[in-house]
Amino acid sequence: MIDLASLQRDAEATGRRCTAGAVIFDAAARVFVMRRSDEVPLPGLWDIVGGHVEPGETIEDALRREVAEETGWSVVGEPTPAFVCEWELPHDPARPRREFDFIVAVDGDFDRPRLASREHVEHRWLARDELAVLDENRGADDGLIRRIVSAAFAQRRDGDRTAGFTSPHATVFVDPIASDIEARRRRWDPVMAAQIAAHVTVAYPREVADLDDMTERVRAAASSATPFELELGAVVDTGDPDYGVFVEVRDVDGGWARLRDAIAGTERDDRRTPHVTLVHPRTSGLGRIAWGELERLDLRRRVVVRTVAVTGFDGHRWVTTSAHPLA
C-alpha cells in the first residue's frame, strides 16, 4: 500500500503543493478528458479530472471532491494509484506541484458529465489508439497528460486483456538487504514500490511471453543452477533520468548470466544487464528530481541468490506466481 499521508507531508515540507488526478474509464475502455477554458491557467489544454489538495484535506479526499465538482460523478471503491509526477504553473514557477494520479471507478451518467463551465469547455472519451489527440497540447505540458493517461492504459491493458496474470518475468528479489533502497523507491516511485519489492529481473516478457512457458523454463533452470552472488553498487541512469534511475548490479560469478541463458535461451535480448530500478518511467515522472539527490549514492553490498521467482501482473500489482529454489 502507498502511504499517501507521508508522501503528502514530504511534498509539502519541501515547498510543493499536492494535486490529485483521476483517470476515468468507461465500459468501452475509453478515457475521459476535458479541455480547459480560457479563464483558467493553461487554457485550451486537454486535461484529466483533478485539482489541488486544499489545506486540511488528504490526497484521496481531494480526489473525490474534484471528481464531484468537475463531472458531477462520485468515486466508488478504492482508487488505484497509477502515476506520480511534478509540474509548474507559468505564473507560479517557484512552487512546484506534486501530482498523484489514480485510476478511479465512478458512479454517474457517462453521457452527461456536469462540467464546471468556468474551468472546462468540452470533453471527449478517447480510446487507446486516439491518444494523439492529447498532442494538441503542443508541448505546453511537455507531454505530461499523455504520459499519465498512457500509464493508466498500461495498467488497464495488462489487467483486462485476459483473465489471470500477464507480462511474466523471472525475478530475483533482493530483500531483506534492501531497506534503504525500498525507502527511496517509496519516495520517488511509490506506485511501483507498492506493486513489487526491489528486485533484479532475469528474463522478460519479450523473451518469454507465456506465463506457463516462463514457469516451466524457470523450474528447469533452477533445478540445475547453483546459488550465486550479485553485488549492488552505484546509482546510475540511462543518460536521461526521465527514462529511469537504477542501482547498477554486478554479476559477481556469472550466475545471473547463466541462469538467464537457461531461461531465455535463443530469445535472450543481449542488451539487458542486471539492475534494480529505483524510478520507473512507466509509473513515475520524478526521475530527474530523484537523480539530483541520488546520483552520488553508492549502495554497495552483496546478496546471495538462492531462489528465482516467476512474477505476473494482475492489473494492480506484480504477484509471485511460483518460487523455485536453486539446486
Short mmCIF file of C-alpha atoms in Angstrom, two decimals:
data_model
loop_
_atom_site.label_atom_id
_atom_site.label_comp_id
_atom_site.label_asym_id
_atom_site.label_seq_id
_atom_site.Cartn_x
_atom_site.Cartn_y
_atom_site.Cartn_z
CA MET A 1 0.00 0.00 0.00
CA ILE A 2 1.11 3.57 -0.66
CA ASP A 3 1.48 5.79 2.41
CA LEU A 4 -0.16 8.85 0.88
CA ALA A 5 -0.09 10.78 4.15
CA SER A 6 3.71 10.51 4.37
CA LEU A 7 4.13 11.44 0.72
CA GLN A 8 1.89 14.45 1.19
CA ARG A 9 3.86 15.60 4.23
CA ASP A 10 7.15 15.11 2.38
CA ALA A 11 5.96 17.12 -0.62
CA GLU A 12 4.57 19.95 1.46
CA ALA A 13 7.70 20.06 3.65
CA THR A 14 9.77 20.74 0.52
CA GLY A 15 7.53 23.60 -0.61
CA ARG A 16 5.42 21.64 -3.08
CA ARG A 17 1.64 21.84 -3.35
CA CYS A 18 -0.07 18.49 -3.84
CA THR A 19 -2.62 17.81 -6.53
CA ALA A 20 -4.76 14.74 -7.24
CA GLY A 21 -5.73 13.47 -10.68
CA ALA A 22 -8.40 10.96 -11.71
CA VAL A 23 -8.15 8.77 -14.80
CA ILE A 24 -11.69 7.57 -15.55
CA PHE A 25 -12.50 4.75 -17.99
CA ASP A 26 -15.88 3.84 -19.43
CA ALA A 27 -17.10 0.33 -20.23
CA ALA A 28 -15.50 0.55 -23.69
CA ALA A 29 -12.06 1.14 -22.14
CA ARG A 30 -12.01 4.79 -23.22
CA VAL A 31 -10.55 7.50 -21.01
CA PHE A 32 -12.30 10.75 -20.09
CA VAL A 33 -10.54 14.05 -20.87
CA MET A 34 -11.65 17.68 -20.77
CA ARG A 35 -10.44 20.84 -22.50
CA ARG A 36 -9.54 23.71 -20.18
CA SER A 37 -11.31 27.02 -20.69
CA ASP A 38 -9.67 30.37 -21.42
CA GLU A 39 -10.48 31.53 -17.88
CA VAL A 40 -8.05 29.22 -16.09
CA PRO A 41 -4.28 28.66 -16.20
CA LEU A 42 -3.02 26.53 -19.11
CA PRO A 43 -6.01 27.48 -21.31
CA GLY A 44 -7.04 25.23 -24.17
CA LEU A 45 -5.15 22.16 -22.95
CA TRP A 46 -6.68 18.72 -22.70
CA ASP A 47 -6.65 17.56 -19.09
CA ILE A 48 -7.83 14.79 -16.81
CA VAL A 49 -10.12 15.37 -13.85
CA GLY A 50 -8.30 16.74 -10.81
CA GLY A 51 -7.04 19.69 -8.87
CA HIS A 52 -5.23 20.99 -5.82
CA VAL A 53 -5.36 19.46 -2.37
CA GLU A 54 -6.82 22.11 -0.10
CA PRO A 55 -5.47 22.86 3.40
CA GLY A 56 -6.63 20.18 5.81
CA GLU A 57 -7.52 17.75 3.02
CA THR A 58 -5.95 14.39 2.28
CA ILE A 59 -4.98 13.48 -1.27
CA GLU A 60 -7.83 10.98 -1.53
CA ASP A 61 -10.36 13.46 -0.12
CA ALA A 62 -9.27 15.98 -2.76
CA LEU A 63 -9.56 13.34 -5.48
CA ARG A 64 -13.16 12.52 -4.56
CA ARG A 65 -14.08 16.20 -4.24
CA GLU A 66 -12.56 17.16 -7.60
CA VAL A 67 -14.35 14.35 -9.42
CA ALA A 68 -17.67 15.50 -7.98
CA GLU A 69 -17.03 19.19 -8.71
CA GLU A 70 -15.74 18.74 -12.27
CA THR A 71 -18.04 15.99 -13.55
CA GLY A 72 -20.96 15.50 -11.16
CA TRP A 73 -19.94 11.86 -10.75
CA SER A 74 -18.93 10.21 -7.50
CA VAL A 75 -15.92 7.96 -6.89
CA VAL A 76 -16.80 4.42 -5.84
CA GLY A 77 -14.44 1.88 -4.33
CA GLU A 78 -10.74 2.39 -3.72
CA PRO A 79 -8.73 4.41 -6.26
CA THR A 80 -5.78 2.58 -7.86
CA PRO A 81 -2.52 4.58 -7.84
CA ALA A 82 -1.17 4.93 -11.38
CA PHE A 83 1.43 7.71 -11.62
CA VAL A 84 3.26 10.40 -9.66
CA CYS A 85 4.77 13.49 -11.26
CA GLU A 86 5.65 17.13 -10.80
CA TRP A 87 4.87 20.27 -12.79
CA GLU A 88 4.81 24.05 -12.50
CA LEU A 89 2.32 26.75 -13.41
CA PRO A 90 3.76 29.52 -15.62
CA HIS A 91 2.66 32.21 -13.17
CA ASP A 92 3.93 30.31 -10.09
CA PRO A 93 7.18 28.56 -11.01
CA ALA A 94 8.59 28.88 -7.51
CA ARG A 95 6.09 26.40 -6.10
CA PRO A 96 6.06 23.09 -7.98
CA ARG A 97 3.01 20.85 -7.91
CA ARG A 98 3.47 17.22 -6.85
CA GLU A 99 0.67 15.29 -8.54
CA PHE A 100 -0.70 11.89 -7.56
CA ASP A 101 -2.80 10.22 -10.26
CA PHE A 102 -5.24 7.37 -9.78
CA ILE A 103 -7.45 5.11 -11.86
CA VAL A 104 -10.91 5.55 -10.38
CA ALA A 105 -14.32 3.98 -10.85
CA VAL A 106 -17.22 6.43 -10.74
CA ASP A 107 -20.98 6.38 -10.49
CA GLY A 108 -22.98 8.69 -12.75
CA ASP A 109 -24.30 9.29 -16.25
CA PHE A 110 -21.28 8.98 -18.56
CA ASP A 111 -23.24 10.59 -21.40
CA ARG A 112 -23.89 13.76 -19.41
CA PRO A 113 -20.97 14.86 -17.27
CA ARG A 114 -21.72 18.06 -15.39
CA LEU A 115 -18.66 20.10 -16.36
CA ALA A 116 -17.61 23.12 -14.33
CA SER A 117 -18.26 25.61 -17.13
CA ARG A 118 -15.76 28.19 -15.92
CA GLU A 119 -12.98 25.58 -15.96
CA HIS A 120 -13.75 23.27 -18.90
CA VAL A 121 -15.47 23.83 -22.23
CA GLU A 122 -15.71 20.34 -23.76
CA HIS A 123 -15.00 16.69 -23.09
CA ARG A 124 -14.09 13.55 -25.02
CA TRP A 125 -13.74 9.83 -24.46
CA LEU A 126 -10.50 8.57 -26.02
CA ALA A 127 -9.61 5.00 -26.96
CA ARG A 128 -6.01 3.89 -26.64
CA ASP A 129 -5.37 4.45 -30.36
CA GLU A 130 -6.72 8.02 -30.12
CA LEU A 131 -4.24 9.41 -27.60
CA ALA A 132 -2.58 11.55 -30.27
CA VAL A 133 -5.43 13.99 -29.56
CA LEU A 134 -3.54 14.89 -26.39
CA ASP A 135 -0.63 16.09 -28.50
CA GLU A 136 -2.82 19.09 -29.30
CA ASN A 137 -1.44 20.44 -26.04
CA ARG A 138 1.50 21.34 -28.31
CA GLY A 139 4.20 20.84 -25.74
CA ALA A 140 2.65 23.23 -23.23
CA ASP A 141 2.53 20.34 -20.78
CA ASP A 142 5.70 18.59 -22.06
CA GLY A 143 3.52 15.62 -22.94
CA LEU A 144 2.58 15.07 -19.30
CA ILE A 145 -1.15 14.42 -19.75
CA ARG A 146 -0.48 11.84 -22.45
CA ARG A 147 2.12 10.20 -20.21
CA ILE A 148 -0.32 9.99 -17.29
CA VAL A 149 -3.07 8.54 -19.46
CA SER A 150 -0.65 6.08 -21.08
CA ALA A 151 0.45 4.92 -17.63
CA ALA A 152 -3.17 4.22 -16.73
CA PHE A 153 -3.78 2.40 -20.01
CA ALA A 154 -0.74 0.22 -19.36
CA GLN A 155 -2.27 -0.98 -16.10
CA ARG A 156 -5.74 -1.42 -17.53
CA ARG A 157 -4.48 -3.23 -20.62
CA ASP A 158 -2.43 -5.68 -18.60
CA GLY A 159 -5.23 -6.31 -16.15
CA ASP A 160 -8.12 -6.59 -18.61
CA ARG A 161 -6.59 -8.29 -21.64
CA THR A 162 -7.08 -11.81 -20.30
CA ALA A 163 -8.03 -13.45 -17.07
CA GLY A 164 -5.22 -14.16 -14.63
CA PHE A 165 -1.67 -12.84 -14.81
CA THR A 166 0.13 -11.18 -17.70
CA SER A 167 3.65 -9.96 -18.50
CA PRO A 168 5.57 -12.80 -16.84
CA HIS A 169 9.08 -12.12 -15.52
CA ALA A 170 11.76 -14.30 -13.99
CA THR A 171 12.64 -12.31 -10.89
CA VAL A 172 15.26 -12.28 -8.14
CA PHE A 173 14.25 -10.32 -5.04
CA VAL A 174 16.96 -8.53 -3.07
CA ASP A 175 15.21 -8.46 0.30
CA PRO A 176 15.99 -8.26 3.18
CA ILE A 177 19.09 -6.15 2.47
CA ALA A 178 17.15 -3.52 0.54
CA SER A 179 15.54 -1.42 3.31
CA ASP A 180 17.33 1.76 2.21
CA ILE A 181 16.55 1.01 -1.43
CA GLU A 182 12.89 0.49 -0.59
CA ALA A 183 12.77 3.79 1.29
CA ARG A 184 13.96 5.60 -1.80
CA ARG A 185 11.60 3.69 -4.09
CA ARG A 186 8.64 4.57 -1.84
CA ARG A 187 9.59 8.24 -2.01
CA TRP A 188 10.41 8.61 -5.71
CA ASP A 189 8.29 5.89 -7.30
CA PRO A 190 5.58 4.98 -4.78
CA VAL A 191 3.34 3.32 -7.38
CA MET A 192 5.94 0.77 -8.49
CA ALA A 193 7.17 0.30 -4.91
CA ALA A 194 3.63 -0.69 -3.93
CA GLN A 195 3.32 -3.03 -6.91
CA ILE A 196 6.51 -5.06 -6.34
CA ALA A 197 9.50 -5.21 -3.97
CA ALA A 198 13.05 -4.32 -5.05
CA HIS A 199 14.35 -6.94 -7.46
CA VAL A 200 16.65 -7.87 -10.32
CA THR A 201 14.94 -9.22 -13.43
CA VAL A 202 16.42 -12.33 -15.04
CA ALA A 203 14.08 -12.81 -18.03
CA TYR A 204 11.47 -10.52 -19.58
CA PRO A 205 8.07 -10.97 -21.29
CA ARG A 206 9.53 -10.00 -24.67
CA GLU A 207 11.79 -13.03 -24.34
CA VAL A 208 9.26 -15.48 -22.86
CA ALA A 209 5.71 -14.18 -23.29
CA ASP A 210 3.64 -17.06 -21.90
CA LEU A 211 3.31 -17.50 -18.14
CA ASP A 212 3.22 -21.29 -18.25
CA ASP A 213 6.24 -21.37 -20.56
CA MET A 214 8.13 -18.99 -18.27
CA THR A 215 7.26 -21.10 -15.24
CA GLU A 216 8.46 -24.32 -16.84
CA ARG A 217 11.68 -22.72 -18.04
CA VAL A 218 12.42 -21.24 -14.61
CA ARG A 219 11.66 -24.56 -12.90
CA ALA A 220 14.01 -26.44 -15.23
CA ALA A 221 16.76 -23.82 -14.97
CA ALA A 222 16.58 -23.63 -11.18
CA SER A 223 16.86 -27.39 -10.84
CA SER A 224 20.39 -27.33 -12.26
CA ALA A 225 21.60 -23.86 -11.19
CA THR A 226 23.57 -23.21 -8.02
CA PRO A 227 23.32 -20.17 -5.74
CA PHE A 228 25.26 -17.15 -6.98
CA GLU A 229 26.27 -13.66 -5.87
CA LEU A 230 25.18 -10.26 -7.08
CA GLU A 231 26.81 -7.01 -5.96
CA LEU A 232 24.76 -3.83 -5.82
CA GLY A 233 26.64 -0.62 -6.45
CA ALA A 234 26.20 2.98 -7.57
CA VAL A 235 23.02 4.72 -8.64
CA VAL A 236 23.01 5.29 -12.42
CA ASP A 237 20.68 6.44 -15.18
CA THR A 238 20.45 5.77 -18.91
CA GLY A 239 21.75 9.22 -19.83
CA ASP A 240 18.36 10.81 -19.20
CA PRO A 241 16.90 10.27 -15.71
CA ASP A 242 13.41 10.95 -17.09
CA TYR A 243 13.68 7.43 -18.51
CA GLY A 244 14.62 5.77 -15.25
CA VAL A 245 17.04 5.71 -12.32
CA PHE A 246 18.68 2.42 -11.33
CA VAL A 247 21.10 0.72 -8.97
CA GLU A 248 23.83 -0.96 -11.00
CA VAL A 249 24.34 -4.64 -10.28
CA ARG A 250 27.49 -6.68 -10.91
CA ASP A 251 27.12 -10.35 -11.79
CA VAL A 252 29.95 -11.45 -9.47
CA ASP A 253 30.46 -15.04 -10.60
CA GLY A 254 28.37 -15.12 -13.80
CA GLY A 255 25.46 -16.87 -12.13
CA TRP A 256 22.87 -14.35 -13.29
CA ALA A 257 24.02 -14.68 -16.91
CA ARG A 258 24.00 -18.50 -16.76
CA LEU A 259 20.51 -18.53 -15.26
CA ARG A 260 19.33 -16.05 -17.87
CA ASP A 261 20.78 -18.17 -20.68
CA ALA A 262 18.98 -21.23 -19.35
CA ILE A 263 15.62 -19.41 -19.12
CA ALA A 264 15.59 -17.08 -22.12
CA GLY A 265 17.69 -19.26 -24.45
CA THR A 266 17.86 -18.07 -28.04
CA GLU A 267 15.19 -15.42 -27.34
CA ARG A 268 17.59 -13.61 -24.98
CA ASP A 269 17.99 -9.87 -25.54
CA ASP A 270 21.73 -9.26 -25.09
CA ARG A 271 21.15 -5.56 -24.35
CA ARG A 272 19.72 -6.41 -20.94
CA THR A 273 22.00 -6.00 -17.94
CA PRO A 274 21.27 -6.69 -14.26
CA HIS A 275 19.93 -3.72 -12.27
CA VAL A 276 17.49 -2.69 -9.56
CA THR A 277 15.04 0.01 -10.66
CA LEU A 278 14.58 2.93 -8.27
CA VAL A 279 12.40 5.10 -10.52
CA HIS A 280 10.48 3.51 -13.38
CA PRO A 281 9.31 5.89 -16.13
CA ARG A 282 6.03 4.00 -16.54
CA THR A 283 4.87 4.88 -13.03
CA SER A 284 6.86 7.96 -12.02
CA GLY A 285 7.75 11.29 -13.57
CA LEU A 286 10.12 12.15 -10.72
CA GLY A 287 13.25 10.62 -12.25
CA ARG A 288 15.07 13.89 -12.88
CA ILE A 289 14.28 15.25 -9.41
CA ALA A 290 15.30 11.97 -7.79
CA TRP A 291 18.53 11.92 -9.78
CA GLY A 292 19.56 15.24 -8.26
CA GLU A 293 19.52 13.61 -4.83
CA LEU A 294 20.66 10.09 -5.69
CA GLU A 295 23.33 10.47 -8.37
CA ARG A 296 26.27 10.25 -5.96
CA LEU A 297 24.79 7.50 -3.84
CA ASP A 298 26.62 4.17 -3.53
CA LEU A 299 24.53 1.28 -2.24
CA ARG A 300 27.32 -1.30 -2.44
CA ARG A 301 26.55 -4.64 -0.81
CA ARG A 302 26.37 -8.26 -1.91
CA VAL A 303 23.43 -10.62 -1.97
CA VAL A 304 23.47 -14.38 -2.38
CA VAL A 305 20.69 -15.52 -4.73
CA ARG A 306 19.14 -18.83 -3.67
CA THR A 307 15.68 -18.57 -5.26
CA VAL A 308 14.25 -17.31 -8.56
CA ALA A 309 10.57 -16.36 -8.74
CA VAL A 310 8.07 -16.08 -11.55
CA THR A 311 6.01 -12.88 -11.29
CA GLY A 312 2.95 -11.75 -13.25
CA PHE A 313 0.83 -8.60 -13.29
CA ASP A 314 -2.81 -8.82 -12.16
CA GLY A 315 -3.78 -5.26 -13.12
CA HIS A 316 -2.84 -3.85 -9.71
CA ARG A 317 0.44 -5.40 -8.60
CA TRP A 318 3.10 -7.92 -9.53
CA VAL A 319 2.35 -11.25 -7.88
CA THR A 320 4.79 -14.10 -7.29
CA THR A 321 3.07 -16.99 -9.03
CA SER A 322 5.78 -19.52 -8.15
CA ALA A 323 9.20 -19.61 -6.46
CA HIS A 324 11.98 -22.06 -7.38
CA PRO A 325 14.98 -22.72 -5.09
CA LEU A 326 18.30 -23.10 -6.88
CA ALA A 327 19.81 -26.55 -6.67
#
